[in-house]
Amino acid sequence: MDHQAHHTIAPLFVRVTHWLNALAVIVMIMSGLKIYNASPIFDFLFPRELTVGGWLGGALLWHFAFMWLLVVNGLIYLTLNFYTGRAWKKFFPISPKELIKDVLDTLKGKLAHEDLSKYNTIQKLAYLSVILDIVILIASGLAIWKSVQFPILRDLMGGFDNARVVHFAAMSFAVFFILVHLLMVALVPRTLLIMTRGK
Ligand code: HEM
């Protein structure tokens, strides 16, 4: 327990990139909903209150501005995580046995949180899946934006129209992650200190 109070758990680069990413993701989602409303692919629209940009043109400008923050910040986060070796320490190994134990402990309401310097298996999987999800969001977004320039990427996404469906599905997963993520932070608020002052 004691070492937690003295040593940095989340390095500065993780904290800075985490909050810039949160800002970028939220603006991307809210402006994206406005773009969706202008040309919906399903038979529903999103309430104005959830959207950013005012109108289609405005929302596109927000989306295209913040995509650079999302991509550049994400590359910095990934590069430093791999370069420093942090990624291997924090997110691996992932053991099926530990996963089953963590899931059972969660269902019993007994998942331990004494050592906040280590992620449990559910956290590891949740964080890795949202990182992969953002990669899919960016790839499908690129296929929609530069469909003609990236024909292989477009085909990988199942064509232009399907790329929009992939983009929407990946956005939905991000929203789901954020809701659960915020609930978890509310349940273990001390983690918020780690992600702000680092320990
Ligand atoms: C806007 C409100 C948000 C809050 C209050 C928040 C809070 C936190 C906190 C407290 C942690 C540390 C958890 C721990 O140490 O156990 C964390 C980690 C993390 N969050 Fe968030 N978060 C937010 C948004 C997001 C968004 C939008 C994403 C991505 C879509 C995200 C992805 C992550 C990831 C991947 C980690 C692990 C990072 C690492 O260790 O490298 N968060 N968040």
PDB file of C-alpha atoms and ligand atoms in Angstrom:
ATOM      1  CA  MET A   1       0.000   0.000   0.000  1.00  0.00           C
ATOM      2  CA  ASP A   2       2.665   2.432   1.098  1.00  0.00           C
ATOM      3  CA  HIS A   3       4.614   2.526  -2.147  1.00  0.00           C
ATOM      4  CA  GLN A   4       1.519   3.914  -3.865  1.00  0.00           C
ATOM      5  CA  ALA A   5       1.697   7.123  -1.912  1.00  0.00           C
ATOM      6  CA  HIS A   6       5.270   7.874  -2.974  1.00  0.00           C
ATOM      7  CA  HIS A   7       5.846   6.575  -6.474  1.00  0.00           C
ATOM      8  CA  THR A   8       4.308   7.723  -9.691  1.00  0.00           C
ATOM      9  CA  ILE A   9       1.893   5.143 -11.085  1.00  0.00           C
ATOM     10  CA  ALA A  10       0.799   6.976 -14.223  1.00  0.00           C
ATOM     11  CA  PRO A  11       3.741   8.737 -15.936  1.00  0.00           C
ATOM     12  CA  LEU A  12       3.164  12.293 -17.129  1.00  0.00           C
ATOM     13  CA  PHE A  13       2.934  11.263 -20.790  1.00  0.00           C
ATOM     14  CA  VAL A  14       0.092   8.829 -19.974  1.00  0.00           C
ATOM     15  CA  ARG A  15      -1.849  11.492 -18.061  1.00  0.00           C
ATOM     16  CA  VAL A  16      -1.432  14.182 -20.722  1.00  0.00           C
ATOM     17  CA  THR A  17      -2.282  11.877 -23.626  1.00  0.00           C
ATOM     18  CA  HIS A  18      -5.203  10.312 -21.710  1.00  0.00           C
ATOM     19  CA  TRP A  19      -6.946  13.657 -21.148  1.00  0.00           C
ATOM     20  CA  LEU A  20      -6.212  14.974 -24.650  1.00  0.00           C
ATOM     21  CA  ASN A  21      -7.598  11.680 -25.989  1.00  0.00           C
ATOM     22  CA  ALA A  22     -10.731  11.981 -23.836  1.00  0.00           C
ATOM     23  CA  LEU A  23     -11.305  15.515 -25.194  1.00  0.00           C
ATOM     24  CA  ALA A  24     -10.701  14.426 -28.795  1.00  0.00           C
ATOM     25  CA  VAL A  25     -12.929  11.332 -28.522  1.00  0.00           C
ATOM     26  CA  ILE A  26     -15.816  13.286 -27.008  1.00  0.00           C
ATOM     27  CA  VAL A  27     -15.655  16.061 -29.630  1.00  0.00           C
ATOM     28  CA  MET A  28     -15.313  13.443 -32.409  1.00  0.00           C
ATOM     29  CA  ILE A  29     -18.390  11.572 -31.165  1.00  0.00           C
ATOM     30  CA  MET A  30     -20.554  14.677 -30.692  1.00  0.00           C
ATOM     31  CA  SER A  31     -19.629  16.226 -34.042  1.00  0.00           C
ATOM     32  CA  GLY A  32     -19.975  12.782 -35.644  1.00  0.00           C
ATOM     33  CA  LEU A  33     -23.564  12.503 -34.412  1.00  0.00           C
ATOM     34  CA  LYS A  34     -24.325  15.826 -36.114  1.00  0.00           C
ATOM     35  CA  ILE A  35     -22.790  14.566 -39.378  1.00  0.00           C
ATOM     36  CA  TYR A  36     -24.829  11.363 -39.024  1.00  0.00           C
ATOM     37  CA  ASN A  37     -28.019  13.416 -38.552  1.00  0.00           C
ATOM     38  CA  ALA A  38     -27.384  15.167 -41.883  1.00  0.00           C
ATOM     39  CA  SER A  39     -27.188  11.823 -43.689  1.00  0.00           C
ATOM     40  CA  PRO A  40     -28.477   9.038 -41.413  1.00  0.00           C
ATOM     41  CA  ILE A  41     -27.714   5.402 -42.245  1.00  0.00           C
ATOM     42  CA  PHE A  42     -30.414   4.070 -39.874  1.00  0.00           C
ATOM     43  CA  ASP A  43     -33.999   5.181 -39.329  1.00  0.00           C
ATOM     44  CA  PHE A  44     -33.269   7.353 -36.297  1.00  0.00           C
ATOM     45  CA  LEU A  45     -31.632  10.702 -35.521  1.00  0.00           C
ATOM     46  CA  PHE A  46     -29.760  11.894 -32.449  1.00  0.00           C
ATOM     47  CA  PRO A  47     -31.082  14.742 -30.284  1.00  0.00           C
ATOM     48  CA  ARG A  48     -29.450  18.120 -31.043  1.00  0.00           C
ATOM     49  CA  GLU A  49     -28.284  18.354 -27.428  1.00  0.00           C
ATOM     50  CA  LEU A  50     -25.854  15.483 -27.990  1.00  0.00           C
ATOM     51  CA  THR A  51     -24.296  17.101 -31.050  1.00  0.00           C
ATOM     52  CA  VAL A  52     -21.570  19.682 -31.652  1.00  0.00           C
ATOM     53  CA  GLY A  53     -21.073  22.035 -34.601  1.00  0.00           C
ATOM     54  CA  GLY A  54     -24.479  23.653 -35.098  1.00  0.00           C
ATOM     55  CA  TRP A  55     -24.945  22.435 -38.679  1.00  0.00           C
ATOM     56  CA  LEU A  56     -23.362  19.935 -41.067  1.00  0.00           C
ATOM     57  CA  GLY A  57     -20.606  22.289 -42.248  1.00  0.00           C
ATOM     58  CA  GLY A  58     -19.702  23.287 -38.711  1.00  0.00           C
ATOM     59  CA  ALA A  59     -19.713  19.700 -37.454  1.00  0.00           C
ATOM     60  CA  LEU A  60     -17.419  18.614 -40.302  1.00  0.00           C
ATOM     61  CA  LEU A  61     -14.938  21.351 -39.354  1.00  0.00           C
ATOM     62  CA  TRP A  62     -14.939  20.179 -35.714  1.00  0.00           C
ATOM     63  CA  HIS A  63     -14.571  16.542 -36.840  1.00  0.00           C
ATOM     64  CA  PHE A  64     -11.679  17.321 -39.206  1.00  0.00           C
ATOM     65  CA  ALA A  65      -9.896  19.520 -36.652  1.00  0.00           C
ATOM     66  CA  PHE A  66     -10.088  17.105 -33.735  1.00  0.00           C
ATOM     67  CA  MET A  67      -9.216  14.045 -35.836  1.00  0.00           C
ATOM     68  CA  TRP A  68      -5.654  15.413 -35.990  1.00  0.00           C
ATOM     69  CA  LEU A  69      -5.517  15.665 -32.208  1.00  0.00           C
ATOM     70  CA  LEU A  70      -6.903  12.116 -31.937  1.00  0.00           C
ATOM     71  CA  VAL A  71      -4.383  10.651 -34.401  1.00  0.00           C
ATOM     72  CA  VAL A  72      -1.225  12.560 -33.389  1.00  0.00           C
ATOM     73  CA  ASN A  73      -1.939  12.197 -29.663  1.00  0.00           C
ATOM     74  CA  GLY A  74      -2.744   8.500 -30.123  1.00  0.00           C
ATOM     75  CA  LEU A  75       0.528   7.911 -31.994  1.00  0.00           C
ATOM     76  CA  ILE A  76       2.486   9.651 -29.213  1.00  0.00           C
ATOM     77  CA  TYR A  77       0.707   7.534 -26.584  1.00  0.00           C
ATOM     78  CA  LEU A  78       1.345   4.257 -28.448  1.00  0.00           C
ATOM     79  CA  THR A  79       4.964   5.091 -29.354  1.00  0.00           C
ATOM     80  CA  LEU A  80       5.933   6.042 -25.804  1.00  0.00           C
ATOM     81  CA  ASN A  81       4.038   3.080 -24.327  1.00  0.00           C
ATOM     82  CA  PHE A  82       5.930   0.605 -26.504  1.00  0.00           C
ATOM     83  CA  TYR A  83       9.254   2.463 -26.466  1.00  0.00           C
ATOM     84  CA  THR A  84       9.360   2.586 -22.642  1.00  0.00           C
ATOM     85  CA  GLY A  85       8.111  -0.985 -22.348  1.00  0.00           C
ATOM     86  CA  ARG A  86       5.192   0.218 -20.231  1.00  0.00           C
ATOM     87  CA  ALA A  87       2.581  -1.416 -22.463  1.00  0.00           C
ATOM     88  CA  TRP A  88       3.951  -4.923 -21.787  1.00  0.00           C
ATOM     89  CA  LYS A  89       4.079  -4.355 -18.048  1.00  0.00           C
ATOM     90  CA  LYS A  90       0.626  -2.779 -17.688  1.00  0.00           C
ATOM     91  CA  PHE A  91      -1.493  -4.722 -20.164  1.00  0.00           C
ATOM     92  CA  PHE A  92       0.230  -8.143 -20.241  1.00  0.00           C
ATOM     93  CA  PRO A  93       0.253 -11.001 -19.536  1.00  0.00           C
ATOM     94  CA  ILE A  94      -3.437 -11.727 -19.942  1.00  0.00           C
ATOM     95  CA  SER A  95      -4.265 -15.075 -18.407  1.00  0.00           C
ATOM     96  CA  PRO A  96      -7.605 -16.824 -19.017  1.00  0.00           C
ATOM     97  CA  LYS A  97      -7.413 -18.240 -15.485  1.00  0.00           C
ATOM     98  CA  GLU A  98      -7.050 -14.761 -13.977  1.00  0.00           C
ATOM     99  CA  LEU A  99      -9.866 -13.505 -16.200  1.00  0.00           C
ATOM    100  CA  ILE A 100     -12.268 -16.152 -14.904  1.00  0.00           C
ATOM    101  CA  LYS A 101     -11.227 -15.380 -11.331  1.00  0.00           C
ATOM    102  CA  ASP A 102     -11.691 -11.615 -11.858  1.00  0.00           C
ATOM    103  CA  VAL A 103     -15.098 -12.097 -13.481  1.00  0.00           C
ATOM    104  CA  LEU A 104     -16.261 -14.330 -10.614  1.00  0.00           C
ATOM    105  CA  ASP A 105     -14.906 -11.864  -8.021  1.00  0.00           C
ATOM    106  CA  THR A 106     -16.705  -9.036  -9.822  1.00  0.00           C
ATOM    107  CA  LEU A 107     -20.008 -10.928  -9.778  1.00  0.00           C
ATOM    108  CA  LYS A 108     -19.518 -11.542  -6.057  1.00  0.00           C
ATOM    109  CA  GLY A 109     -18.727  -7.839  -5.623  1.00  0.00           C
ATOM    110  CA  LYS A 110     -15.297  -8.773  -4.295  1.00  0.00           C
ATOM    111  CA  LEU A 111     -12.866  -7.625  -6.974  1.00  0.00           C
ATOM    112  CA  ALA A 112      -9.897  -6.298  -5.031  1.00  0.00           C
ATOM    113  CA  HIS A 113      -8.520  -2.776  -5.553  1.00  0.00           C
ATOM    114  CA  GLU A 114      -5.690  -2.627  -2.998  1.00  0.00           C
ATOM    115  CA  ASP A 115      -2.901  -2.259  -5.524  1.00  0.00           C
ATOM    116  CA  LEU A 116      -3.961   0.422  -7.969  1.00  0.00           C
ATOM    117  CA  SER A 117      -0.592   0.291  -9.732  1.00  0.00           C
ATOM    118  CA  LYS A 118      -1.710  -2.937 -11.434  1.00  0.00           C
ATOM    119  CA  TYR A 119      -4.643  -3.359 -13.804  1.00  0.00           C
ATOM    120  CA  ASN A 120      -6.850  -6.412 -13.296  1.00  0.00           C
ATOM    121  CA  THR A 121      -7.552  -8.673 -16.263  1.00  0.00           C
ATOM    122  CA  ILE A 122     -10.899  -7.040 -17.047  1.00  0.00           C
ATOM    123  CA  GLN A 123      -9.218  -3.607 -17.103  1.00  0.00           C
ATOM    124  CA  LYS A 124      -6.418  -4.886 -19.339  1.00  0.00           C
ATOM    125  CA  LEU A 125      -8.936  -6.263 -21.831  1.00  0.00           C
ATOM    126  CA  ALA A 126     -11.159  -3.180 -21.629  1.00  0.00           C
ATOM    127  CA  TYR A 127      -8.257  -0.773 -22.270  1.00  0.00           C
ATOM    128  CA  LEU A 128      -6.740  -2.889 -25.046  1.00  0.00           C
ATOM    129  CA  SER A 129     -10.118  -3.240 -26.741  1.00  0.00           C
ATOM    130  CA  VAL A 130     -10.851   0.488 -26.683  1.00  0.00           C
ATOM    131  CA  ILE A 131      -7.359   1.184 -28.091  1.00  0.00           C
ATOM    132  CA  LEU A 132      -8.061  -1.305 -30.914  1.00  0.00           C
ATOM    133  CA  ASP A 133     -11.513   0.240 -31.316  1.00  0.00           C
ATOM    134  CA  ILE A 134      -9.991   3.696 -31.843  1.00  0.00           C
ATOM    135  CA  VAL A 135      -7.641   2.221 -34.476  1.00  0.00           C
ATOM    136  CA  ILE A 136     -10.716   0.783 -36.266  1.00  0.00           C
ATOM    137  CA  LEU A 137     -12.507   4.143 -35.914  1.00  0.00           C
ATOM    138  CA  ILE A 138      -9.569   5.935 -37.539  1.00  0.00           C
ATOM    139  CA  ALA A 139      -9.149   3.331 -40.309  1.00  0.00           C
ATOM    140  CA  SER A 140     -12.860   3.307 -41.187  1.00  0.00           C
ATOM    141  CA  GLY A 141     -12.950   7.113 -40.960  1.00  0.00           C
ATOM    142  CA  LEU A 142     -10.024   7.321 -43.383  1.00  0.00           C
ATOM    143  CA  ALA A 143     -11.837   4.928 -45.737  1.00  0.00           C
ATOM    144  CA  ILE A 144     -14.887   7.241 -45.704  1.00  0.00           C
ATOM    145  CA  TRP A 145     -12.934  10.504 -45.968  1.00  0.00           C
ATOM    146  CA  LYS A 146     -10.407   9.420 -48.646  1.00  0.00           C
ATOM    147  CA  SER A 147     -12.377   6.604 -50.204  1.00  0.00           C
ATOM    148  CA  VAL A 148     -10.929   7.111 -53.678  1.00  0.00           C
ATOM    149  CA  GLN A 149      -7.301   7.448 -52.486  1.00  0.00           C
ATOM    150  CA  PHE A 150      -7.410   4.314 -50.304  1.00  0.00           C
ATOM    151  CA  PRO A 151      -9.225   1.656 -52.357  1.00  0.00           C
ATOM    152  CA  ILE A 152      -7.682  -1.279 -50.457  1.00  0.00           C
ATOM    153  CA  LEU A 153      -8.711   0.170 -47.108  1.00  0.00           C
ATOM    154  CA  ARG A 154     -12.184   0.868 -48.542  1.00  0.00           C
ATOM    155  CA  ASP A 155     -12.478  -2.747 -49.750  1.00  0.00           C
ATOM    156  CA  LEU A 156     -11.221  -3.983 -46.382  1.00  0.00           C
ATOM    157  CA  MET A 157     -14.135  -2.118 -44.829  1.00  0.00           C
ATOM    158  CA  GLY A 158     -16.538  -3.814 -47.238  1.00  0.00           C
ATOM    159  CA  GLY A 159     -16.949  -0.798 -49.512  1.00  0.00           C
ATOM    160  CA  PHE A 160     -17.837   2.847 -48.866  1.00  0.00           C
ATOM    161  CA  ASP A 161     -21.338   2.261 -47.485  1.00  0.00           C
ATOM    162  CA  ASN A 162     -20.187  -0.511 -45.203  1.00  0.00           C
ATOM    163  CA  ALA A 163     -17.267   1.611 -43.968  1.00  0.00           C
ATOM    164  CA  ARG A 164     -19.923   3.970 -42.559  1.00  0.00           C
ATOM    165  CA  VAL A 165     -21.552   1.070 -40.724  1.00  0.00           C
ATOM    166  CA  VAL A 166     -18.153  -0.057 -39.353  1.00  0.00           C
ATOM    167  CA  HIS A 167     -17.440   3.547 -38.289  1.00  0.00           C
ATOM    168  CA  PHE A 168     -20.816   3.758 -36.551  1.00  0.00           C
ATOM    169  CA  ALA A 169     -20.384   0.394 -34.797  1.00  0.00           C
ATOM    170  CA  ALA A 170     -16.899   1.341 -33.575  1.00  0.00           C
ATOM    171  CA  MET A 171     -18.294   4.688 -32.314  1.00  0.00           C
ATOM    172  CA  SER A 172     -21.033   2.791 -30.452  1.00  0.00           C
ATOM    173  CA  PHE A 173     -18.444   0.592 -28.764  1.00  0.00           C
ATOM    174  CA  ALA A 174     -16.503   3.714 -27.714  1.00  0.00           C
ATOM    175  CA  VAL A 175     -19.667   5.187 -26.171  1.00  0.00           C
ATOM    176  CA  PHE A 176     -20.333   1.913 -24.338  1.00  0.00           C
ATOM    177  CA  PHE A 177     -16.708   1.851 -23.081  1.00  0.00           C
ATOM    178  CA  ILE A 178     -16.922   5.459 -21.852  1.00  0.00           C
ATOM    179  CA  LEU A 179     -20.156   4.823 -19.900  1.00  0.00           C
ATOM    180  CA  VAL A 180     -18.714   1.733 -18.163  1.00  0.00           C
ATOM    181  CA  HIS A 181     -15.334   3.492 -17.713  1.00  0.00           C
ATOM    182  CA  LEU A 182     -16.983   6.464 -15.955  1.00  0.00           C
ATOM    183  CA  LEU A 183     -19.010   4.104 -13.746  1.00  0.00           C
ATOM    184  CA  MET A 184     -15.800   2.291 -12.740  1.00  0.00           C
ATOM    185  CA  VAL A 185     -14.014   5.572 -11.982  1.00  0.00           C
ATOM    186  CA  ALA A 186     -16.998   6.592  -9.831  1.00  0.00           C
ATOM    187  CA  LEU A 187     -16.741   3.269  -7.946  1.00  0.00           C
ATOM    188  CA  VAL A 188     -12.970   3.618  -7.367  1.00  0.00           C
ATOM    189  CA  PRO A 189     -12.468   7.411  -7.325  1.00  0.00           C
ATOM    190  CA  ARG A 190      -8.862   7.136  -6.118  1.00  0.00           C
ATOM    191  CA  THR A 191      -7.907   6.163  -9.681  1.00  0.00           C
ATOM    192  CA  LEU A 192      -8.811   9.715 -10.685  1.00  0.00           C
ATOM    193  CA  LEU A 193      -5.937  10.953  -8.513  1.00  0.00           C
ATOM    194  CA  ILE A 194      -3.592   8.556 -10.320  1.00  0.00           C
ATOM    195  CA  MET A 195      -4.715   9.885 -13.694  1.00  0.00           C
ATOM    196  CA  THR A 196      -4.305  13.531 -12.586  1.00  0.00           C
ATOM    197  CA  ARG A 197      -1.402  13.889 -10.105  1.00  0.00           C
ATOM    198  CA  GLY A 198       0.121  10.547 -11.117  1.00  0.00           C
ATOM    199  CA  LYS A 199      -0.030   8.678  -7.768  1.00  0.00           C
TER     200      LYS A 199
HETATM  201  C1  HEM B   1     -13.934  11.919 -19.856  1.00  0.00           C
HETATM  202  C2  HEM B   1     -13.913  11.227 -18.781  1.00  0.00           C
HETATM  203  C3  HEM B   1     -12.858  10.201 -18.428  1.00  0.00           C
HETATM  204  C4  HEM B   1     -12.439   9.983 -17.167  1.00  0.00           C
HETATM  205  C5  HEM B   1     -12.935  10.682 -15.893  1.00  0.00           C
HETATM  206  C6  HEM B   1     -11.418   8.943 -17.219  1.00  0.00           C
HETATM  207  C7  HEM B   1     -10.734   8.455 -16.129  1.00  0.00           C
HETATM  208  C8  HEM B   1      -9.724   7.511 -16.154  1.00  0.00           C
HETATM  209  C9  HEM B   1      -8.973   7.068 -15.015  1.00  0.00           C
HETATM  210  C10 HEM B   1      -9.173   7.577 -13.596  1.00  0.00           C
HETATM  211  C11 HEM B   1      -8.082   6.123 -15.436  1.00  0.00           C
HETATM  212  C12 HEM B   1      -7.078   5.365 -14.572  1.00  0.00           C
HETATM  213  C13 HEM B   1      -7.664   4.035 -14.189  1.00  0.00           C
HETATM  214  C14 HEM B   1      -6.798   3.310 -13.175  1.00  0.00           C
HETATM  215  O1  HEM B   1      -5.702   3.768 -12.851  1.00  0.00           O
HETATM  216  O2  HEM B   1      -7.265   2.263 -12.680  1.00  0.00           O
HETATM  217  C15 HEM B   1      -8.242   5.986 -16.870  1.00  0.00           C
HETATM  218  C16 HEM B   1      -7.500   5.151 -17.699  1.00  0.00           C
HETATM  219  C17 HEM B   1      -7.747   4.962 -19.028  1.00  0.00           C
HETATM  220  N1  HEM B   1      -8.739   5.576 -19.775  1.00  0.00           N
HETATM  221 FE1  HEM B   1      -9.989   7.027 -19.149  1.00  0.00          FE
HETATM  222  N2  HEM B   1     -11.249   8.532 -18.515  1.00  0.00           N
HETATM  223  C18 HEM B   1     -12.116   9.288 -19.302  1.00  0.00           C
HETATM  224  C19 HEM B   1     -12.259   9.173 -20.674  1.00  0.00           C
HETATM  225  C20 HEM B   1     -11.660   8.215 -21.456  1.00  0.00           C
HETATM  226  C21 HEM B   1     -11.914   8.016 -22.874  1.00  0.00           C
HETATM  227  C22 HEM B   1     -12.874   8.861 -23.714  1.00  0.00           C
HETATM  228  C23 HEM B   1     -11.144   6.976 -23.265  1.00  0.00           C
HETATM  229  C24 HEM B   1     -11.028   6.334 -24.612  1.00  0.00           C
HETATM  230  C25 HEM B   1     -12.019   6.264 -25.462  1.00  0.00           C
HETATM  231  C26 HEM B   1     -10.388   6.513 -22.104  1.00  0.00           C
HETATM  232  C27 HEM B   1      -9.481   5.477 -22.109  1.00  0.00           C
HETATM  233  C28 HEM B   1      -8.679   5.098 -21.058  1.00  0.00           C
HETATM  234  C29 HEM B   1      -7.605   4.126 -21.163  1.00  0.00           C
HETATM  235  C30 HEM B   1      -7.187   3.360 -22.431  1.00  0.00           C
HETATM  236  C31 HEM B   1      -7.001   4.053 -19.900  1.00  0.00           C
HETATM  237  C32 HEM B   1      -5.749   3.246 -19.529  1.00  0.00           C
HETATM  238  C33 HEM B   1      -4.567   4.113 -19.988  1.00  0.00           C
HETATM  239  C34 HEM B   1      -3.204   3.530 -19.675  1.00  0.00           C
HETATM  240  O3  HEM B   1      -2.962   3.044 -18.560  1.00  0.00           O
HETATM  241  O4  HEM B   1      -2.334   3.593 -20.563  1.00  0.00           O
HETATM  242  N3  HEM B   1     -10.730   7.286 -21.026  1.00  0.00           N
HETATM  243  N4  HEM B   1      -9.266   6.834 -17.268  1.00  0.00           N
END
